Amino acid sequence: MTTLVIVESPGKVKKLSALLGASYKVMASVGHVRDLPQRELGIQPPDFKPAYEPTERGKGVLSKLRQGVTDADRVLLATDPDREGEAIAWHLADALKLQKPERVTFTAITKEQVLAAVASPRPIDMERVRAQEARRVLDRIVGYRVSPALSERSGQNLSAGRVQSPAVRLVVDREREIAAFKVTEHYGAELVFNNGDGTSWKAAWDTKPHLAEGQQYLLDDALAQIVAGVREVTVATFADSEKGRAPAAPFTTSTLQQAAGQRLKFKPKKTMELAQRLYEQGVITYHRTDAPNMDLAGMDDIAAYAQGAGLPLAEKPRRWKAKEGAQEGHEAIRPTHAGDLEAGETTDEQALYRLIWQRAVASQLADAMYAVRTVTLAGEIPGDTQGVAVTFLANGRTLQSQGWLAVYADDAADDDEESASSNPIPHLAEGAALTAAEGRLLTKCTKPPTRFTEATLVKELERLGIGRPSTYAAILDNITSRAYVTEGAKGYLIPSPIGESIRDALVGRFGFADLDYTRELENQLDLIAEAKADYHMVVSSAWSGLDGELAALDAVEFVPANPCPECGKALRRIKGSYGFFWSCTGYPDCKTSLPDAKGKPGERKAPPALSGIPCPKCGKDLARRQGVSKPKKRGLKGRPYDFYSCTGFPKCDAKYDTGADGKPAFPPEGSA
């Protein structure tokens, strides 16, 4: 008996074949085999039923799979364990006409998980399929209905997207916040005290009691200068305590992309490609997830490794609360076997595996413990203002026990408290008098918001509920490859003029550009997956909303990239019978057209000089026209031409060859 197992990626075939044995044949769909049509919308009201067709690659894949189905006694659909994988399984079952399709999923390509999955198949989850179908249809509706309208109005190829456009908006809005930001200079003071061993510690002035109502910062530099002159203080409070610092959760898709961007300088797209290969090699669990918790087997595996390696475990297995709207269908990203300290076939794969390993193992270890010392110092402002009390605060901490930092110490680099020993405050008695060695005036400036990097934009998209784990890398690749957003120094994202045009055209006019709307639509997709919302209701509501919004687009004033020299409206590039040319979007009111010059509007040729010779047919001037015609095919040369034609064209189509004397060769009088 032969069982055919169909997976998505060809990279899994060899590994799964080895795990399953000779009675199984593993074949790959290579992702999607069907999609909406390329050259038409593919969805129409009132039923909004998608019209699918095989992709160009899918045609060949389906042909091979049909033969595989014919040769097999049983077919298992083992596409990825997410909504997209569920949808691909349904497409395969439908296209291959499987009578009773069996679905199996596993979140790690290990012998235990694969054999357990094969032993317990289930039907395809049609609710999840409908949720993914709704996502695809909504993306198509926005792209196909809004993008042409934007392009027509702007005269350039612009693309709108249900999640792409909100991402562009975030970058544009942040850039404008930075441009509008006004720096506020404010002040503080600190005292420095020397220890007997050559070290020193600092105490900062608590400015809060001295702020005017409504003030956030101290703006009185003179007062700060006076306070910096305080030298004699008294210890008002002194306390020693112990504080633990817990590790972060294992990686989700979003946090993996963020950490890989910050530590390894990998872009989200590269991170996902590397993670895909690690998953296919069987060394990590499935990498598209927003669940922050590992399953029990994963926690037990890490606990066993930690005990053997002498690492301190937490008192009980750690669990984290998932963010609102998280799809916890499968566990967080972790190594399939914690005992494998290294994995991956390339240097980049190995670096990413190490990062995943560190984060997962650290998540189950004991807290890092610090000895914390806090001091409050009381003093008075000297001089004419004597009697006004001031307070100084000091905090110091020393690492007592590494805990999880033993395996993931680099994580401390993101924390202001990364130093193992800082501000070494000595033991002090309450009521003791101290004399500061020096005082310093602190001049500070407020800072504008920081531009997004790809990693921090992913974090913001997740915070706002825009998109889902499997879409973040594609969103970033989309908006950067189309140059709506460019990457500047140090990886900071900067909007292009086209990106700003798209943002301004959409915001306030289209619901999908509203961040709250986008988040709510994601929630609706989740409800479809849970059978709590209806596909038709969600899609039809989005369609009808666009009807009114598209009508309002006519009132938008774009700053055209290529304005018409006659009326100022946008020129658009059109492919005609003889190649490309540029035409005014104001047609038919404005009939301006220009030749194409390597993708840009060219200059119109000056009209030929009038010859002063009247046309025999209508009496208007003839004009001599000379040049070389455009070749009909590449590689051929154009033909030279030299003739006279009437300037009254098109009403008069008189045309005459040029004679040897350079004048029009009129036909003899009386000839036809």
XYZ file of C-alpha atoms in Angstrom:
672
model
C 0.000 0.000 0.000
C 1.426 3.368 -1.060
C 0.538 6.625 0.689
C 1.119 9.904 -1.117
C 2.042 12.794 1.202
C 1.783 16.262 -0.355
C 3.744 19.068 1.330
C 4.320 22.667 0.266
C 8.078 23.021 0.061
C 10.405 20.782 -1.972
C 12.912 21.304 0.828
C 10.892 18.968 3.078
C 10.713 16.043 0.646
C 14.068 14.402 1.409
C 13.743 14.734 5.200
C 10.163 13.446 5.330
C 10.887 10.586 2.935
C 13.637 9.392 5.256
C 11.358 9.636 8.311
C 8.333 7.895 6.741
C 9.969 5.037 4.879
C 9.474 3.233 1.562
C 5.677 2.858 1.757
C 5.266 6.631 1.534
C 5.895 8.873 -1.445
C 6.404 12.576 -0.644
C 5.710 15.236 -3.286
C 5.620 19.054 -3.084
C 3.013 21.537 -4.311
C 5.722 24.242 -4.284
C 3.312 26.588 -2.492
C 0.071 27.668 -4.154
C -1.097 25.814 -7.254
C -4.162 28.015 -7.905
C -4.951 31.689 -7.487
C -7.288 34.411 -8.699
C -6.793 35.270 -12.396
C -3.858 37.541 -13.216
C -5.571 39.866 -15.681
C -9.017 40.289 -14.167
C -10.596 40.834 -10.778
C -11.917 37.309 -10.384
C -14.614 38.245 -7.846
C -17.964 39.820 -8.578
C -21.004 40.772 -6.529
C -23.462 39.672 -5.375
C -22.055 36.261 -4.366
C -18.319 37.197 -4.359
C -17.382 33.645 -5.240
C -13.718 33.581 -6.290
C -12.882 32.306 -9.765
C -9.655 30.324 -9.342
C -7.309 29.136 -12.043
C -4.012 27.223 -11.935
C -0.913 29.399 -11.784
C 1.651 29.009 -14.559
C 3.843 26.933 -12.256
C 0.806 25.207 -10.760
C -0.264 23.692 -14.097
C 2.860 21.542 -14.289
C 2.790 20.717 -10.572
C -0.842 19.579 -10.703
C -0.085 17.365 -13.683
C 2.645 15.557 -11.729
C 0.501 15.354 -8.592
C -2.414 13.818 -10.532
C -0.124 10.997 -11.600
C 1.004 10.608 -8.019
C -2.618 10.410 -6.837
C -3.378 7.769 -9.487
C -0.462 5.619 -8.306
C -1.311 5.924 -4.592
C -3.803 4.087 -2.409
C -4.142 6.980 0.029
C -3.409 10.728 -0.056
C -2.404 12.867 2.949
C -2.331 16.676 2.616
C 0.549 17.816 4.837
C 0.781 21.495 3.891
C 1.923 24.026 6.496
C 0.021 24.224 9.809
C -1.426 27.715 9.332
C -4.432 29.220 7.534
C -2.560 29.582 4.284
C -1.488 25.951 4.492
C -5.090 24.942 5.177
C -6.226 26.868 2.099
C -3.516 25.251 -0.059
C -4.683 21.828 1.166
C -8.242 22.646 0.078
C -7.070 23.894 -3.333
C -5.120 20.666 -3.824
C -8.070 18.513 -2.791
C -10.393 20.430 -5.121
C -8.034 20.530 -8.116
C -7.042 16.871 -7.739
C -10.693 15.845 -7.139
C -9.883 13.966 -3.927
C -13.074 12.328 -2.634
C -12.211 12.191 1.060
C -9.143 14.393 1.593
C -7.168 13.672 4.748
C -5.303 16.524 6.438
C -2.247 16.132 8.671
C -0.157 18.834 10.343
C 3.029 18.935 12.377
C 4.874 21.919 13.816
C 8.293 20.271 13.650
C 9.790 17.812 11.178
C 10.822 15.243 13.752
C 10.084 11.525 13.702
C 7.837 11.779 16.760
C 5.675 14.603 15.413
C 5.483 13.362 11.826
C 4.490 9.793 12.763
C 1.947 11.080 15.293
C 0.408 13.349 12.629
C 0.190 10.577 10.025
C -1.502 8.339 12.590
C -4.273 10.888 13.294
C -5.495 12.623 10.106
C -8.481 14.969 10.161
C -10.780 16.632 7.612
C -9.818 19.997 6.092
C -10.907 22.854 8.371
C -13.186 24.800 6.031
C -13.603 27.691 8.469
C -9.875 28.377 8.319
C -9.981 28.005 4.536
C -12.763 30.615 4.327
C -10.789 32.998 6.549
C -7.762 32.732 4.284
C -9.968 33.042 1.216
C -11.497 36.222 2.639
C -8.014 37.657 3.201
C -7.007 36.930 -0.387
C -10.247 38.312 -1.803
C -10.063 41.492 0.271
C -6.470 42.057 -0.836
C -7.526 41.560 -4.467
C -10.529 43.893 -4.181
C -8.444 46.718 -2.742
C -5.560 46.218 -5.157
C -7.594 45.846 -8.332
C -10.203 48.520 -7.621
C -8.090 51.237 -5.985
C -4.706 50.928 -7.720
C -5.973 51.702 -11.262
C -7.920 54.693 -9.950
C -4.825 56.034 -8.185
C -2.689 55.485 -11.263
C -5.204 57.191 -13.544
C -5.450 60.253 -11.329
C -1.711 60.564 -10.713
C -0.415 59.617 -14.146
C 2.029 57.108 -12.658
C 1.782 53.469 -11.700
C 0.715 53.546 -8.052
C -0.319 50.567 -6.007
C -2.688 50.484 -3.039
C -2.850 47.528 -0.680
C -4.993 46.563 2.276
C -1.997 46.189 4.593
C 0.707 47.721 2.390
C -0.852 51.201 2.430
C -1.194 51.431 6.243
C 2.486 50.474 6.489
C 3.416 53.296 4.103
C 1.219 55.633 6.116
C 3.084 54.796 9.336
C 6.433 55.699 7.756
C 5.088 58.937 6.223
C 3.372 60.012 9.439
C 6.509 59.346 11.487
C 8.606 61.425 9.066
C 6.154 64.303 9.399
C 6.204 64.041 13.194
C 9.981 64.364 13.047
C 9.780 67.386 10.696
C 7.233 69.111 12.961
C 9.096 68.341 16.190
C 10.372 71.306 18.199
C 13.308 70.736 20.520
C 12.830 71.693 24.166
C 15.962 72.428 26.167
C 15.579 71.534 29.844
C 17.813 71.185 32.862
C 18.758 69.075 35.822
C 21.602 68.627 38.307
C 23.544 65.780 39.880
C 25.936 65.413 42.784
C 29.038 63.203 42.700
C 30.371 61.441 45.829
C 33.756 59.757 46.118
C 34.302 56.345 47.713
C 37.480 55.450 49.538
C 38.528 52.912 46.891
C 38.759 55.414 44.037
C 35.258 54.816 42.717
C 32.415 57.344 42.811
C 28.640 57.380 42.695
C 26.008 59.873 41.580
C 22.687 61.187 42.862
C 20.284 63.038 40.545
C 18.147 66.008 41.570
C 14.431 65.212 41.692
C 13.001 68.123 39.694
C 9.313 67.120 39.942
C 8.487 69.211 43.050
C 9.888 72.297 41.286
C 7.917 72.088 38.039
C 5.240 74.657 37.279
C 1.727 73.321 36.754
C 1.470 71.594 33.394
C 5.250 71.495 32.944
C 6.921 68.235 31.974
C 10.506 69.486 32.118
C 12.420 71.987 34.233
C 13.094 75.040 32.050
C 14.783 77.216 34.717
C 18.509 76.852 34.028
C 19.393 79.358 36.734
C 17.660 77.261 39.385
C 19.393 74.114 38.118
C 22.745 75.909 38.315
C 22.074 76.860 41.942
C 21.059 73.294 42.860
C 24.260 71.976 41.225
C 26.072 74.073 43.832
C 24.650 72.090 46.774
C 27.338 70.166 48.607
C 25.984 69.316 52.075
C 23.209 66.705 52.212
C 21.693 64.244 54.672
C 20.744 60.613 54.067
C 16.929 60.653 54.300
C 16.325 57.000 53.336
C 18.528 54.015 52.606
C 17.348 50.563 51.522
C 18.877 47.321 50.253
C 16.705 44.869 48.347
C 16.903 42.090 45.814
C 15.244 42.287 42.395
C 14.805 39.621 39.771
C 14.801 40.160 36.022
C 12.773 37.631 34.045
C 13.668 36.449 30.550
C 11.597 37.257 27.476
C 9.222 34.769 25.890
C 10.449 32.443 23.131
C 10.280 33.960 19.676
C 7.120 34.542 17.710
C 7.441 35.403 14.024
C 7.368 39.114 14.800
C 9.873 39.076 17.657
C 12.210 36.822 15.665
C 12.226 39.310 12.799
C 12.870 42.171 15.214
C 15.710 40.461 17.078
C 17.333 39.164 13.889
C 17.206 42.685 12.469
C 18.750 44.265 15.558
C 21.402 41.647 16.329
C 22.203 39.975 13.019
C 21.215 42.855 10.674
C 18.932 40.512 8.719
C 15.941 41.946 6.878
C 12.567 40.309 7.665
C 12.484 38.620 4.257
C 15.924 37.066 4.776
C 15.047 36.021 8.318
C 11.971 34.167 7.090
C 13.884 32.476 4.269
C 16.534 31.254 6.719
C 13.906 30.134 9.234
C 12.096 28.226 6.467
C 15.264 26.299 5.695
C 15.908 25.562 9.386
C 12.331 24.282 9.724
C 12.747 22.078 6.648
C 15.972 20.677 8.119
C 13.941 19.644 11.170
C 15.954 21.701 13.660
C 13.325 24.301 14.679
C 9.561 24.265 15.088
C 7.252 26.031 12.640
C 8.334 29.633 12.176
C 5.007 31.348 11.369
C 3.324 31.842 14.705
C 2.193 34.533 17.102
C 1.940 32.183 20.082
C 4.499 33.070 22.804
C 4.403 29.672 24.554
C 6.031 26.326 23.847
C 4.179 23.054 24.186
C 4.857 20.742 27.118
C 7.233 18.547 25.113
C 9.327 21.586 24.247
C 9.514 22.793 27.839
C 10.407 19.279 29.047
C 13.154 19.014 26.414
C 14.696 22.335 27.493
C 14.395 21.410 31.170
C 16.239 18.138 30.571
C 19.011 19.947 28.686
C 19.329 22.653 31.368
C 19.612 20.112 34.176
C 22.313 18.222 32.315
C 24.220 21.435 31.538
C 24.001 22.755 35.102
C 21.801 25.724 34.160
C 19.350 27.053 36.791
C 15.721 26.373 35.855
C 12.823 28.575 36.900
C 10.789 27.220 39.830
C 8.020 26.203 37.418
C 7.710 26.183 33.598
C 7.203 29.723 32.336
C 4.181 30.780 30.309
C 3.277 34.165 28.822
C 0.012 35.849 28.018
C -0.531 36.053 24.268
C -1.288 39.436 22.734
C -4.893 40.190 21.901
C -5.972 38.510 18.669
C -3.062 36.037 18.612
C -3.681 32.818 16.700
C -2.291 30.186 19.039
C -2.737 27.235 16.721
C 0.859 26.158 17.221
C 3.698 26.848 19.617
C 6.422 29.471 19.772
C 9.608 29.047 17.735
C 12.142 26.795 19.452
C 14.843 24.238 18.646
C 13.347 20.778 18.176
C 16.108 19.374 20.401
C 17.714 21.742 22.897
C 20.720 19.454 23.094
C 21.661 20.478 19.535
C 23.755 23.539 20.303
C 24.557 24.204 16.657
C 22.503 23.640 13.501
C 22.139 25.015 9.996
C 24.007 24.475 6.745
C 25.279 28.025 6.179
C 26.833 30.675 8.414
C 23.634 32.755 8.366
C 21.439 29.745 9.155
C 23.739 28.867 12.051
C 23.592 32.424 13.418
C 19.796 32.475 13.304
C 19.549 29.017 14.869
C 21.826 30.140 17.697
C 19.615 33.157 18.335
C 16.479 30.964 18.428
C 18.216 28.458 20.689
C 19.386 31.121 23.134
C 15.993 32.804 23.386
C 14.078 29.527 23.843
C 16.428 28.034 26.432
C 16.706 31.320 28.339
C 12.921 31.546 28.554
C 12.786 28.559 30.924
C 15.704 29.505 33.166
C 15.697 31.258 36.531
C 15.551 35.030 36.870
C 18.760 37.040 36.848
C 19.022 38.386 40.411
C 20.376 41.797 41.382
C 21.251 43.399 44.710
C 19.563 46.805 44.511
C 20.445 49.813 46.680
C 18.324 53.002 46.779
C 19.149 56.251 48.555
C 17.285 59.526 49.081
C 19.364 62.579 50.007
C 17.904 65.783 51.470
C 19.505 69.210 51.114
C 18.780 72.921 50.906
C 19.454 75.456 48.168
C 22.317 77.751 49.302
C 22.453 81.545 49.098
C 19.551 83.973 49.141
C 17.059 81.170 48.597
C 18.272 79.195 51.615
C 15.544 77.166 53.200
C 14.127 75.700 49.975
C 14.434 71.909 50.253
C 15.803 69.788 47.442
C 15.947 66.022 47.072
C 18.471 63.830 45.276
C 17.859 60.216 44.293
C 20.430 57.472 43.719
C 20.037 53.880 42.570
C 22.678 51.210 42.189
C 22.575 47.513 41.443
C 24.954 44.584 41.281
C 24.361 41.281 39.520
C 24.239 38.502 42.095
C 23.099 35.529 40.020
C 23.161 35.307 36.206
C 20.191 33.011 35.794
C 19.035 33.149 32.147
C 21.733 35.704 31.290
C 24.166 32.801 31.258
C 22.862 31.789 27.816
C 21.334 34.992 26.442
C 23.545 37.723 27.859
C 23.429 39.713 24.617
C 19.768 40.488 25.305
C 20.903 42.844 28.061
C 22.318 45.177 25.409
C 18.762 46.383 24.717
C 18.238 47.332 28.341
C 19.332 50.505 30.115
C 20.247 48.274 33.061
C 22.731 46.139 31.168
C 25.687 46.853 33.408
C 26.403 44.068 35.924
C 27.618 46.624 38.422
C 26.672 50.307 38.226
C 26.681 53.343 40.512
C 28.506 51.709 43.438
C 26.718 53.304 46.410
C 28.385 52.442 49.748
C 26.446 51.373 52.833
C 24.991 54.519 54.407
C 23.237 55.228 57.684
C 19.998 57.182 57.664
C 20.587 60.651 59.111
C 24.268 60.633 58.153
C 25.712 63.867 56.733
C 27.487 63.657 53.355
C 29.568 66.139 51.392
C 29.516 65.964 47.604
C 32.856 66.109 45.813
C 31.288 68.074 42.966
C 27.988 69.098 41.405
C 27.057 69.276 37.739
C 24.508 71.217 35.774
C 22.789 68.880 33.307
C 21.565 70.384 30.052
C 19.217 68.097 28.159
C 17.197 68.312 24.955
C 14.046 66.484 24.029
C 14.476 64.200 21.049
C 12.139 63.754 18.091
C 10.571 60.366 17.419
C 12.974 57.882 15.849
C 12.497 56.798 12.258
C 11.364 53.241 11.776
C 13.739 50.501 10.736
C 12.315 47.377 9.149
C 12.515 45.653 12.544
C 10.749 48.426 14.468
C 8.112 48.824 11.748
C 7.309 45.118 12.127
C 6.939 45.719 15.871
C 4.565 48.633 15.249
C 2.495 46.682 12.725
C 2.095 43.904 15.272
C 1.212 46.353 18.059
C -1.491 47.917 15.894
C -2.844 44.569 14.710
C -2.060 45.228 11.038
C -1.305 42.051 9.109
C -0.344 38.697 10.557
C 2.974 36.853 11.134
C 3.132 35.423 7.619
C 2.611 38.863 6.011
C 5.174 41.135 7.711
C 8.142 40.241 5.516
C 6.034 40.547 2.353
C 4.712 43.967 3.424
C 8.233 45.320 3.958
C 9.516 43.823 0.710
C 6.551 45.276 -1.161
C 6.838 48.878 -0.018
C 10.637 49.000 -0.382
C 10.844 47.238 -3.771
C 8.287 49.691 -5.182
C 10.287 52.597 -3.709
C 7.340 53.948 -1.703
C 9.774 53.775 1.205
C 13.564 53.875 0.920
C 16.243 52.754 3.340
C 18.577 55.486 4.485
C 21.581 55.624 6.789
C 21.709 52.952 9.497
C 18.703 51.201 7.988
C 16.175 53.931 8.799
C 13.092 54.024 6.558
C 12.299 57.263 4.714
C 9.158 57.822 2.626
C 9.563 58.759 -1.037
C 7.444 61.495 -2.697
C 5.375 58.723 -4.307
C 4.810 57.151 -0.881
C 3.653 60.501 0.465
C 1.290 60.937 -2.512
C -0.263 57.533 -1.852
C -0.679 58.288 1.838
C -2.351 61.632 1.194
C -4.636 60.223 -1.493
C -5.880 57.395 0.727
C -6.019 58.700 4.307
C -9.380 60.195 5.143
C -10.938 58.773 1.974
C -10.464 55.005 2.197
C -11.318 52.910 5.212
C -8.475 50.438 4.681
C -5.957 53.269 5.215
C -7.406 53.849 8.686
C -5.405 51.940 11.281
C -8.408 51.111 13.488
C -10.364 49.843 10.487
C -7.488 47.624 9.414
C -7.174 46.140 12.903
C -10.929 45.466 13.076
C -10.854 43.787 9.664
C -8.119 41.455 10.925
C -10.409 40.633 13.862
C -13.218 39.853 11.418
C -10.941 37.411 9.590
C -10.175 35.733 12.915
C -13.908 35.423 13.598
C -14.455 33.770 10.201
C -11.821 31.177 11.180
C -13.739 30.563 14.406
C -17.111 30.288 12.569
C -18.300 33.438 14.358
C -18.501 35.657 11.254
C -19.664 35.137 7.692
C -17.379 35.338 4.641
C -20.016 36.974 2.445
C -20.930 39.604 5.038
C -17.296 40.678 5.575
C -16.409 40.793 1.872
C -19.613 42.478 0.687
C -19.281 45.153 3.370
C -15.745 45.964 2.190
C -16.897 46.052 -1.454
C -19.780 48.432 -0.844
C -17.583 50.683 1.263
C -15.154 51.044 -1.633
C -17.949 52.106 -4.003
C -18.435 55.441 -2.256
C -14.753 55.910 -1.484
C -13.700 55.516 -5.119
C -16.212 58.172 -6.168
C -14.588 60.610 -3.732
C -11.152 60.024 -5.263
C -12.062 62.270 -8.213
C -11.764 65.285 -5.925
C -8.164 64.486 -4.924
C -5.495 66.847 -6.221
C -2.261 65.000 -6.946
C 1.118 66.566 -7.455
C 1.924 64.839 -10.757
C 5.367 63.422 -11.341
C 5.093 64.519 -14.980
C 2.733 67.487 -15.377
C 1.150 68.352 -18.721
C 2.874 71.433 -20.194
C -0.519 72.757 -21.330
C -2.918 72.227 -18.406
C -0.758 70.952 -15.507
C -2.603 67.661 -15.039
C -0.669 64.408 -14.887
C 0.731 62.845 -18.038
C 0.488 59.073 -18.312
C 2.597 56.675 -20.376
C 0.603 54.684 -22.924
C 1.644 51.913 -25.306
C 0.359 52.616 -28.804
C 0.682 50.908 -32.185
C 4.117 52.484 -32.768
C 5.487 52.231 -29.239
C 5.056 54.262 -26.051
C 3.928 57.868 -25.861
C 2.637 60.217 -23.166
C -0.906 61.574 -23.037
C -2.624 64.030 -20.701
C -5.010 62.512 -18.125
C -7.222 65.517 -18.816
C -8.208 64.060 -22.222
C -10.534 64.829 -24.039
C -10.501 68.364 -22.609
C -6.727 68.476 -23.121
C -5.367 66.608 -26.124
C -1.669 67.129 -25.386
C 0.587 64.208 -26.271
C 4.374 63.869 -26.123
C 6.851 61.278 -27.393
C 8.483 58.829 -24.992
C 12.145 59.390 -24.162
C 13.417 56.308 -22.310
C 10.437 56.181 -19.961
C 10.123 59.947 -19.506
C 8.071 62.493 -21.468
C 10.118 63.755 -24.394
C 9.882 67.024 -26.286
C 7.594 67.516 -29.226
C 9.365 68.099 -32.494
C 9.055 71.640 -33.719
C 6.600 71.848 -36.605
C 8.300 71.990 -40.016
C 8.809 75.417 -41.492
C 6.151 76.623 -43.904
C 7.346 76.478 -47.515
C 5.295 79.405 -48.799
C 4.002 77.099 -51.518
C 0.212 76.891 -51.522
C -1.546 73.521 -51.563
C -3.181 72.905 -54.961
C -6.205 71.360 -53.214
C -7.062 73.874 -50.455
C -4.656 76.776 -50.781
C -3.004 76.392 -47.340
C 0.780 76.264 -47.030
C 2.651 73.059 -47.710
C 5.383 71.957 -45.277
C 8.414 69.861 -46.165
C 8.883 66.830 -43.907
C 12.262 65.067 -43.734
C 13.664 62.422 -41.441
C 13.959 58.685 -40.751
C 10.951 56.554 -39.797
C 10.901 54.416 -36.629
C 11.916 50.793 -37.324
C 9.045 48.318 -37.092
C 11.241 45.727 -35.365
C 14.329 45.828 -33.201
C 17.535 45.451 -35.150
C 16.080 46.955 -38.319
C 16.864 50.438 -39.593
C 14.215 53.065 -40.238
C 13.572 54.317 -43.743
C 14.450 57.898 -44.731
C 11.558 60.050 -45.892
C 11.269 63.405 -47.709
C 7.905 64.770 -48.841
C 5.566 67.756 -48.672
C 2.174 67.645 -46.958
C -0.592 70.140 -46.390
C -0.678 71.991 -43.071
C -4.474 71.752 -43.294
C -4.310 68.071 -42.286
C -6.524 66.233 -41.370
C -9.135 68.177 -43.349
C -6.793 68.186 -46.325
C -4.644 65.110 -46.864
C -2.653 66.375 -49.826
C 0.834 64.856 -49.980
C 3.608 65.249 -52.619
C 7.035 63.742 -53.144
C 10.046 66.061 -53.128
C 11.512 66.660 -56.591
C 15.161 66.852 -57.580
C 15.003 70.635 -57.213
C 13.811 70.306 -53.629
C 10.332 71.503 -54.463
C 7.018 69.574 -54.429
C 6.661 67.298 -57.443
C 3.116 68.211 -58.419
C 1.395 65.901 -60.908
C 0.927 67.341 -64.454
C -2.206 69.385 -64.891
C -5.167 67.287 -65.951
C -3.729 64.013 -64.556
C -5.759 61.977 -62.048
